[in-house]
Every structure is written in structure tokens, then in C-alpha cells.
Tab-separated table of C-alpha atoms in Angstrom:
chain	number	residue	atom	x	y	z
A	1	MET	CA	352.876	116.528	123.565
A	2	GLU	CA	349.222	116.068	125.757
A	3	GLN	CA	348.584	112.374	124.934
A	4	TYR	CA	351.918	111.184	126.005
A	5	ALA	CA	352.077	113.229	129.428
A	6	PRO	CA	350.449	110.686	131.614
A	7	ILE	CA	353.373	107.859	130.529
A	8	LEU	CA	356.248	110.821	131.159
A	9	ILE	CA	355.544	111.695	134.382
A	10	LEU	CA	357.475	109.206	136.339
A	11	PRO	CA	360.392	109.044	133.946
A	12	ALA	CA	360.755	112.688	134.076
A	13	ALA	CA	360.530	112.659	138.059
A	14	LEU	CA	363.287	110.503	138.125
A	15	LEU	CA	365.148	112.465	135.257
A	16	LEU	CA	364.927	115.251	137.661
A	17	ASP	CA	366.340	113.545	140.952
A	18	LEU	CA	369.095	112.101	138.730
A	19	ALA	CA	370.212	115.566	137.450
A	20	LEU	CA	369.554	117.847	140.274
A	21	GLY	CA	369.182	115.617	143.144
A	22	GLU	CA	367.558	116.896	146.280
A	23	PRO	CA	366.774	120.465	147.054
A	24	PRO	CA	368.631	122.338	149.759
A	25	GLY	CA	367.321	121.183	153.444
A	26	CYS	CA	366.412	125.095	154.165
A	27	CYS	CA	363.897	124.666	151.271
A	28	HIS	CA	363.159	121.133	150.948
A	29	PRO	CA	359.240	120.490	151.604
A	30	VAL	CA	359.497	117.783	153.678
A	31	CYS	CA	361.740	119.747	156.128
A	32	HIS	CA	358.802	122.418	156.192
A	33	PHE	CA	356.281	119.387	156.624
A	34	GLY	CA	358.503	118.311	159.403
A	35	ARG	CA	358.234	121.469	161.499
A	36	TRP	CA	354.618	121.569	160.700
A	37	ALA	CA	354.372	118.112	162.177
A	38	ARG	CA	356.306	119.139	165.638
A	39	LEU	CA	353.813	121.773	165.839
A	40	MET	CA	351.070	119.288	165.768
A	41	GLU	CA	352.609	116.984	168.042
A	42	ARG	CA	352.786	119.746	170.590
A	43	THR	CA	349.265	120.725	170.037
A	44	TRP	CA	347.705	117.511	170.191
A	45	LYS	CA	349.833	116.167	173.662
A	46	ARG	CA	349.111	119.560	175.346
A	47	LEU	CA	345.113	118.962	174.569
A	48	LEU	CA	344.883	115.017	174.794
A	49	GLY	CA	348.519	113.817	176.152
A	50	LYS	CA	350.014	111.135	174.419
A	51	THR	CA	346.969	109.181	173.445
A	52	PHE	CA	346.680	107.100	170.836
A	53	LEU	CA	343.693	109.063	169.817
A	54	ALA	CA	345.880	112.434	169.828
A	55	GLY	CA	348.563	111.101	167.712
A	56	SER	CA	345.803	110.095	165.229
A	57	LEU	CA	344.334	113.488	165.189
A	58	ALA	CA	348.216	115.031	165.223
A	59	ALA	CA	348.781	112.891	162.044
A	60	LEU	CA	345.637	113.541	160.110
A	61	CYS	CA	346.200	117.171	161.087
A	62	ALA	CA	349.576	116.986	159.727
A	63	VAL	CA	349.256	114.968	156.475
A	64	LEU	CA	345.729	116.276	155.232
A	65	PRO	CA	346.759	120.031	154.716
A	66	PRO	CA	350.172	118.992	152.200
A	67	VAL	CA	347.984	116.259	150.493
A	68	CYS	CA	345.668	119.083	149.898
A	69	LEU	CA	347.812	121.897	148.837
A	70	GLY	CA	349.714	119.336	146.436
A	71	ALA	CA	346.286	118.371	144.851
A	72	GLY	CA	345.370	121.790	144.454
A	73	ILE	CA	348.368	123.392	142.758
A	74	VAL	CA	348.345	120.791	140.123
A	75	LEU	CA	344.477	121.456	139.274
A	76	LEU	CA	344.935	125.300	139.611
A	77	ALA	CA	347.746	124.581	137.016
A	78	ALA	CA	345.644	122.766	134.842
A	79	ALA	CA	342.867	125.540	135.328
A	80	VAL	CA	345.297	128.548	134.400
A	81	LEU	CA	348.284	127.280	132.460
A	82	PRO	CA	348.296	125.097	129.056
A	83	SER	CA	346.864	121.407	129.492
A	84	TRP	CA	350.451	120.049	130.054
A	85	ALA	CA	351.337	122.209	133.097
A	86	ALA	CA	349.551	120.027	135.485
A	87	TRP	CA	351.594	116.776	133.886
A	88	CYS	CA	354.683	119.053	134.595
A	89	ALA	CA	353.231	119.967	138.263
A	90	ALA	CA	352.692	116.311	139.205
A	91	ALA	CA	356.311	115.174	137.520
A	92	LEU	CA	357.820	117.874	140.266
A	93	THR	CA	355.738	116.690	142.862
A	94	VAL	CA	356.788	112.969	142.736
A	95	TYR	CA	360.702	114.201	142.143
A	96	LEU	CA	360.245	116.070	145.448
A	97	CYS	CA	358.984	112.761	146.969
A	98	MET	CA	361.748	110.608	146.117
A	99	ALA	CA	365.455	110.588	146.504
A	100	PRO	CA	366.948	107.784	145.102
A	101	ARG	CA	370.256	110.413	144.208
A	102	SER	CA	370.414	111.464	147.997
A	103	LEU	CA	370.431	107.539	149.133
A	104	ALA	CA	373.176	106.862	146.737
A	105	ALA	CA	375.189	109.987	147.773
A	106	HIS	CA	375.165	108.876	151.804
A	107	ALA	CA	376.094	105.316	150.905
A	108	ARG	CA	379.016	106.457	148.686
A	109	ARG	CA	380.280	108.776	151.466
A	110	VAL	CA	380.844	105.391	153.725
A	111	LEU	CA	382.192	103.803	150.629
A	112	SER	CA	384.481	106.578	150.125
A	113	ALA	CA	385.671	106.055	153.861
A	114	ALA	CA	385.773	102.476	153.926
A	115	ARG	CA	388.047	102.664	151.038
A	116	GLU	CA	390.359	104.551	152.744
A	117	ASN	CA	389.784	102.163	155.542
A	118	ASP	CA	388.865	104.902	158.146
A	119	LEU	CA	386.870	103.455	160.228
A	120	PRO	CA	385.761	106.464	162.474
A	121	GLN	CA	384.814	108.605	159.646
A	122	ALA	CA	382.742	105.315	158.146
A	123	LYS	CA	380.976	105.214	161.279
A	124	ARG	CA	380.325	109.167	161.371
A	125	LYS	CA	378.757	109.055	157.891
A	126	VAL	CA	376.891	105.576	157.861
A	127	SER	CA	375.151	107.208	161.543
A	128	MET	CA	373.506	109.686	158.952
A	129	ILE	CA	371.567	106.970	157.399
A	130	VAL	CA	370.747	104.641	160.340
A	131	GLY	CA	369.098	104.773	163.672
A	132	ARG	CA	371.071	102.180	165.351
A	133	ASP	CA	374.171	102.462	167.704
A	134	THR	CA	377.555	102.858	165.481
A	135	GLN	CA	380.006	103.213	168.033
A	136	THR	CA	380.744	99.461	168.360
A	137	LEU	CA	380.647	98.247	164.497
A	138	ASP	CA	383.747	97.113	163.104
A	139	MET	CA	384.326	97.810	158.950
A	140	HIS	CA	382.136	94.798	158.226
A	141	GLY	CA	379.521	95.922	160.213
A	142	VAL	CA	379.583	99.356	159.069
A	143	LEU	CA	379.274	98.082	155.100
A	144	ARG	CA	376.424	95.714	156.258
A	145	ALA	CA	374.324	98.694	157.832
A	146	ALA	CA	374.951	100.933	155.040
A	147	ILE	CA	373.813	98.115	152.383
A	148	GLU	CA	370.619	97.499	154.966
A	149	SER	CA	369.724	101.108	154.712
A	150	VAL	CA	370.334	101.136	150.670
A	151	SER	CA	367.813	97.960	150.376
A	152	GLU	CA	365.116	99.061	153.134
A	153	ASN	CA	365.314	102.570	151.735
A	154	LEU	CA	364.738	101.489	148.331
A	155	THR	CA	361.537	100.609	148.940
A	156	ASP	CA	360.161	103.557	151.819
A	157	GLY	CA	361.664	106.015	149.776
A	158	ILE	CA	361.484	105.052	146.263
A	159	LEU	CA	359.519	102.508	145.022
A	160	SER	CA	356.423	103.318	147.277
A	161	THR	CA	356.372	106.798	146.214
A	162	LEU	CA	356.350	105.436	142.407
A	163	PHE	CA	353.461	102.821	143.296
A	164	TRP	CA	351.485	105.277	144.848
A	165	ALA	CA	351.984	107.705	141.972
A	166	THR	CA	351.056	105.361	139.843
A	167	ILE	CA	347.712	104.320	141.659
A	168	GLY	CA	346.894	107.997	142.267
A	169	LEU	CA	347.813	108.979	138.246
A	170	LEU	CA	345.180	106.082	137.300
A	171	LEU	CA	342.421	107.117	140.017
A	172	GLY	CA	343.068	110.940	140.053
A	173	GLY	CA	344.869	112.310	137.009
A	174	PRO	CA	347.718	114.560	137.842
A	175	ALA	CA	346.302	116.148	140.837
A	176	GLY	CA	345.527	112.477	142.223
A	177	CYS	CA	349.569	111.700	141.506
A	178	ALA	CA	350.477	114.338	143.431
A	179	ALA	CA	348.240	113.779	146.234
A	180	ALA	CA	349.153	110.142	146.712
A	181	ALA	CA	352.742	110.842	146.387
A	182	ILE	CA	352.781	113.439	149.063
A	183	LEU	CA	350.350	111.251	151.370
A	184	HIS	CA	352.984	108.368	151.220
A	185	ARG	CA	356.366	110.687	151.774
A	186	CYS	CA	354.078	112.439	154.838
A	187	PHE	CA	353.180	109.255	156.546
A	188	ASN	CA	356.906	107.841	156.089
A	189	THR	CA	358.222	111.147	157.363
A	190	LEU	CA	356.031	110.985	160.556
A	191	ASP	CA	357.105	106.947	160.919
A	192	ALA	CA	360.520	108.367	160.941
A	193	LEU	CA	359.860	111.258	163.461
A	194	TRP	CA	356.957	109.293	165.472
A	195	GLY	CA	357.214	105.535	165.057
A	196	LYS	CA	359.782	105.245	168.479
A	197	LYS	CA	358.886	102.365	170.570
A	198	ASN	CA	359.258	104.432	173.854
A	199	ASP	CA	356.969	105.819	176.479
A	200	GLU	CA	356.689	108.827	174.662
A	201	TYR	CA	355.546	107.610	171.273
A	202	ARG	CA	354.227	103.581	171.759
A	203	ARG	CA	350.914	105.199	171.904
A	204	PHE	CA	350.935	108.588	170.112
A	205	GLY	CA	353.050	107.197	166.791
A	206	THR	CA	351.017	104.055	166.897
A	207	PHE	CA	348.623	105.515	163.831
A	208	ALA	CA	351.245	107.075	161.596
A	209	ALA	CA	353.623	103.832	162.012
A	210	ARG	CA	350.677	101.547	161.196
A	211	THR	CA	349.454	103.774	158.508
A	212	ASP	CA	353.086	103.699	156.949
A	213	ASP	CA	353.352	100.293	157.298
A	214	ALA	CA	349.947	99.737	155.421
A	215	LEU	CA	351.246	102.094	152.608
A	216	ASN	CA	354.513	100.322	152.161
A	217	TYR	CA	352.708	96.818	152.146
A	218	LEU	CA	352.545	96.270	148.732
A	219	PRO	CA	355.420	97.862	146.999
A	220	ALA	CA	357.545	95.843	149.927
A	221	ARG	CA	356.167	92.748	148.475
A	222	LEU	CA	356.703	93.752	144.707
A	223	SER	CA	360.528	94.876	145.699
A	224	LEU	CA	361.216	90.997	145.595
A	225	PRO	CA	360.631	90.088	141.965
A	226	LEU	CA	361.806	93.785	140.997
A	227	ILE	CA	365.080	93.414	142.718
A	228	ALA	CA	365.383	89.893	141.248
A	229	LEU	CA	365.057	91.067	137.900
A	230	SER	CA	367.256	94.165	138.872
A	231	CYS	CA	370.155	91.439	139.066
A	232	ILE	CA	370.039	90.356	135.712
A	233	PRO	CA	372.027	92.995	134.043
A	234	ILE	CA	374.545	93.099	136.701
A	235	PRO	CA	377.832	91.092	136.596
A	236	GLY	CA	378.109	89.399	139.814
A	237	MET	CA	374.534	89.377	141.226
A	238	ARG	CA	372.730	86.509	141.851
A	239	SER	CA	369.111	86.917	140.233
A	240	ARG	CA	367.781	83.382	141.345
A	241	ARG	CA	369.427	83.315	144.629
A	242	SER	CA	368.044	86.961	145.365
A	243	LEU	CA	364.428	85.523	144.704
A	244	SER	CA	365.096	82.158	146.718
A	245	ILE	CA	366.794	83.983	149.914
A	246	GLY	CA	363.847	86.956	149.515
A	247	TRP	CA	360.964	84.971	149.919
A	248	LYS	CA	363.064	82.371	152.357
A	249	TYR	CA	363.414	85.212	154.735
A	250	ARG	CA	361.122	87.803	153.788
A	251	SER	CA	359.668	87.678	157.148
A	252	ALA	CA	362.529	87.884	159.082
A	253	HIS	CA	362.261	91.131	160.699
A	254	ALA	CA	360.161	93.119	163.323
A	255	SER	CA	358.950	95.570	160.483
A	256	PRO	CA	356.420	93.679	158.485
A	257	ASN	CA	357.861	95.279	154.863
A	258	SER	CA	361.732	95.837	155.983
A	259	ALA	CA	362.880	92.187	155.262
A	260	TRP	CA	361.652	91.560	151.722
A	261	SER	CA	363.985	93.747	150.256
A	262	GLU	CA	366.684	93.260	152.909
A	263	ALA	CA	366.690	89.487	152.198
A	264	ALA	CA	366.298	90.067	148.294
A	265	PHE	CA	369.539	92.626	148.623
A	266	ALA	CA	371.278	89.797	150.894
A	267	GLY	CA	370.767	86.732	148.322
A	268	ALA	CA	371.585	88.967	145.564
A	269	LEU	CA	374.898	89.824	147.246
A	270	GLY	CA	375.606	86.749	148.948
A	271	LEU	CA	375.862	88.309	152.383
A	272	LYS	CA	374.278	87.917	155.677
A	273	LEU	CA	372.422	90.880	157.036
A	274	GLY	CA	370.552	91.933	159.861
A	275	GLY	CA	371.075	90.384	163.351
A	276	PRO	CA	371.669	91.956	166.891
A	277	VAL	CA	372.045	95.605	167.039
A	278	ALA	CA	371.423	98.565	170.023
A	279	TYR	CA	369.493	101.583	170.003
A	280	LYS	CA	370.531	104.375	172.498
A	281	GLY	CA	372.360	100.969	174.266
A	282	ILE	CA	369.106	99.150	174.241
A	283	PRO	CA	369.641	95.635	172.442
A	284	ALA	CA	367.476	94.607	170.099
A	285	PRO	CA	367.938	91.095	168.932
A	286	TYR	CA	366.925	90.945	165.521
A	287	PRO	CA	367.222	87.738	163.239
A	288	TYR	CA	369.977	87.306	160.700
A	289	ILE	CA	368.612	87.792	156.748
A	290	GLY	CA	370.386	85.575	154.237
A	291	GLU	CA	372.870	82.872	154.340
A	292	GLY	CA	376.040	84.299	153.128
A	293	ARG	CA	378.991	85.618	154.543
A	294	MET	CA	379.325	88.496	157.120
A	295	ASP	CA	382.305	90.008	156.299
A	296	ALA	CA	380.741	92.795	153.584
A	297	ARG	CA	383.272	94.440	151.544
A	298	PRO	CA	383.364	97.842	150.160
A	299	GLY	CA	382.573	96.203	146.374
A	300	ASP	CA	379.239	95.015	147.978
A	301	LEU	CA	378.292	98.165	149.311
A	302	SER	CA	379.294	99.691	145.571
A	303	ARG	CA	377.074	96.942	143.812
A	304	SER	CA	373.911	97.554	146.433
A	305	ILE	CA	374.250	101.331	145.217
A	306	VAL	CA	373.912	99.940	141.077
A	307	LEU	CA	371.360	97.515	142.423
A	308	MET	CA	369.702	100.169	143.674
A	309	TYR	CA	369.572	102.102	140.283
A	310	ALA	CA	368.603	99.192	138.620
A	311	ALA	CA	365.474	98.450	140.702
A	312	THR	CA	364.308	102.189	140.388
A	313	CYS	CA	364.875	102.446	136.773
A	314	ILE	CA	362.799	99.291	135.901
A	315	ALA	CA	360.288	99.922	138.569
A	316	THR	CA	359.762	103.444	136.552
A	317	ALA	CA	359.653	101.759	133.394
A	318	LEU	CA	357.043	99.043	134.517
A	319	PHE	CA	354.737	101.633	136.653
A	320	THR	CA	355.344	103.824	133.541
A	321	LEU	CA	354.104	100.559	131.007
A	322	GLY	CA	351.075	99.982	133.254
A	323	THR	CA	350.117	103.761	133.159
A	324	ALA	CA	350.228	103.321	129.445
A	325	CYS	CA	348.145	100.189	129.304
A	326	PHE	CA	345.262	101.274	130.904
């Protein structure tokens, strides 16, 4: 079994997620990390204010302990337990850092409300996975918002984790795999907490936000061919259109990474995503992404969930194959 352990780690992590989903919030490591990050935020703001230096030191102090702890647990397992235990510990770590089943579950709640034509409920459900104001959205807008969330989180919450887990595995074995997966998930969480463009976080959150952008840079660009490839076995999906629209609108977003997967989904589904939104009443004049119809339907969201799962499985297979070749 030991010789197969490196190529089993990512499939095992994905199977754990599909079988178990995310742990309850009260015991999920990300929730504990959030509390630790808030402690670091208060500490460094008290010492250095809301400066870039304070945010950089807070981010490093928040991230390094869980990274070292994760790698240390894997190394300890390798030292005192049978040889395969380290690989199991690494697979468990990657599982905790990715959440395709949770993403699908949130999207399906929006889908269920949309199929019942319950707009207030659909707004409540989509507000749990998007940061924009949802009060003024019609049902088409709610469905587009949910599809955008699925497409963006495919990169941030799944493909990037698989990518960095693979890089860590190739460079540092199971301990490197765990450390790299945790590093990405921590900075992704910090970006959600501190990556706000307001007076409180404009300078303090810059280091965390830019590091998250850097960690997602390559996975975002890999997402375009992955999504186009994933369209092929799904009825009604447009693989070539996904590739062409994805490339054409790859930069149509304020984030350097978000438009790659959103544009690929827009092309695959024949939709126009993005466009102007508002955050806490403040307009954000984002451009539209894609050249399809605006009237998203429940079937579009359903297909986007299938596409997310297909891309996850294909990425897992390709990264596993890459690991086996080295």
C-alpha cells in the first residue's frame, strides 16, 4: 500500500468530503482559526494601528502556527505510527481544507427555493454564500448570484486547495502536502475576514488579500481549461463556448482571478454573469461577463453544480496523475 499512498491522497480527501461533508461549525478547524485570527487582529491593531505592517504581522502570526501544527501532526504520525499513517493524516488535512459538498449544499438550498418560486427564501439562502446586497434582486438575479458563487468558489475553495496540496506533496511529502493546503486555506479565510476595501481594512488587510491573490493566481488560470474539459460529458454544456468566452472575459473583474472561472461558467451555460452590484448600499459597477441571456433559470444553477463536481473530479484525477508521474 505504501507505494500507492502518494497517488491516493487527493482522491481520499475528495471521497471523505463527498461522504462526510464539512464537520460541524463548532469543531471545524476553520472556525477555530477565525477566532485565532480575530485575536491576532486585535493584538496587532492595538500595537501598530490599522497599518499595512500591523496587518502583515497579524497575518503571519495567524497563519504560521496552524501551518506548523498541521505539518507537525503529519510528521509525528510518520514517526510513531505505521508508515501509511502520515498519508492518512495528510488526506484528512486536505479534506478539511476543501468543501465541494458544502458548496453544492448551499447552492441547492437556493435552487430549492427557486423551484418553489419563493423569492424571499431564495434571497435569504443566496445571502449566505454571497457578500453583495440581495434585497433588490429578482429571481434571475438570485440564480445568477448563486452561479457566480459556485464558479468563484470552485477556484478559491477547491481547485486551489488541490493545486497547492499537490505542490506541497511533490516538494515535501505528506507534511508538505498538509502545510501547503493549510497555508492556502488560512490566507483564503483571512481574505474573507480582512480583504474589505473600507477604512478599517484598506491597509490592514492588504497583505492577506494580495497573498490570497498570489496563491490563487495559477489555479484560476488552470480553471479555464479544466472547466471547458469538464463540460464535455455534461449534456447541454458548451465546451468550446466555455473556452472562448472564458478567454475573452478573463479580465472582466476587479479581482485578478475571479473572472477566469466565472467567464468559463458563463460560456458553458450560455449566460451573462457579473454586472453592477451593491455592498451594504454602496454601488460596485462591475462589468458583465459573458454574452448569453440574463434570465438565469433553476436548470442553469443545477447544471452549474454538476459542472463544479465534474471539474473537481477531473482536477483531482489530473493532479493525482501528475503526482504519479514524478
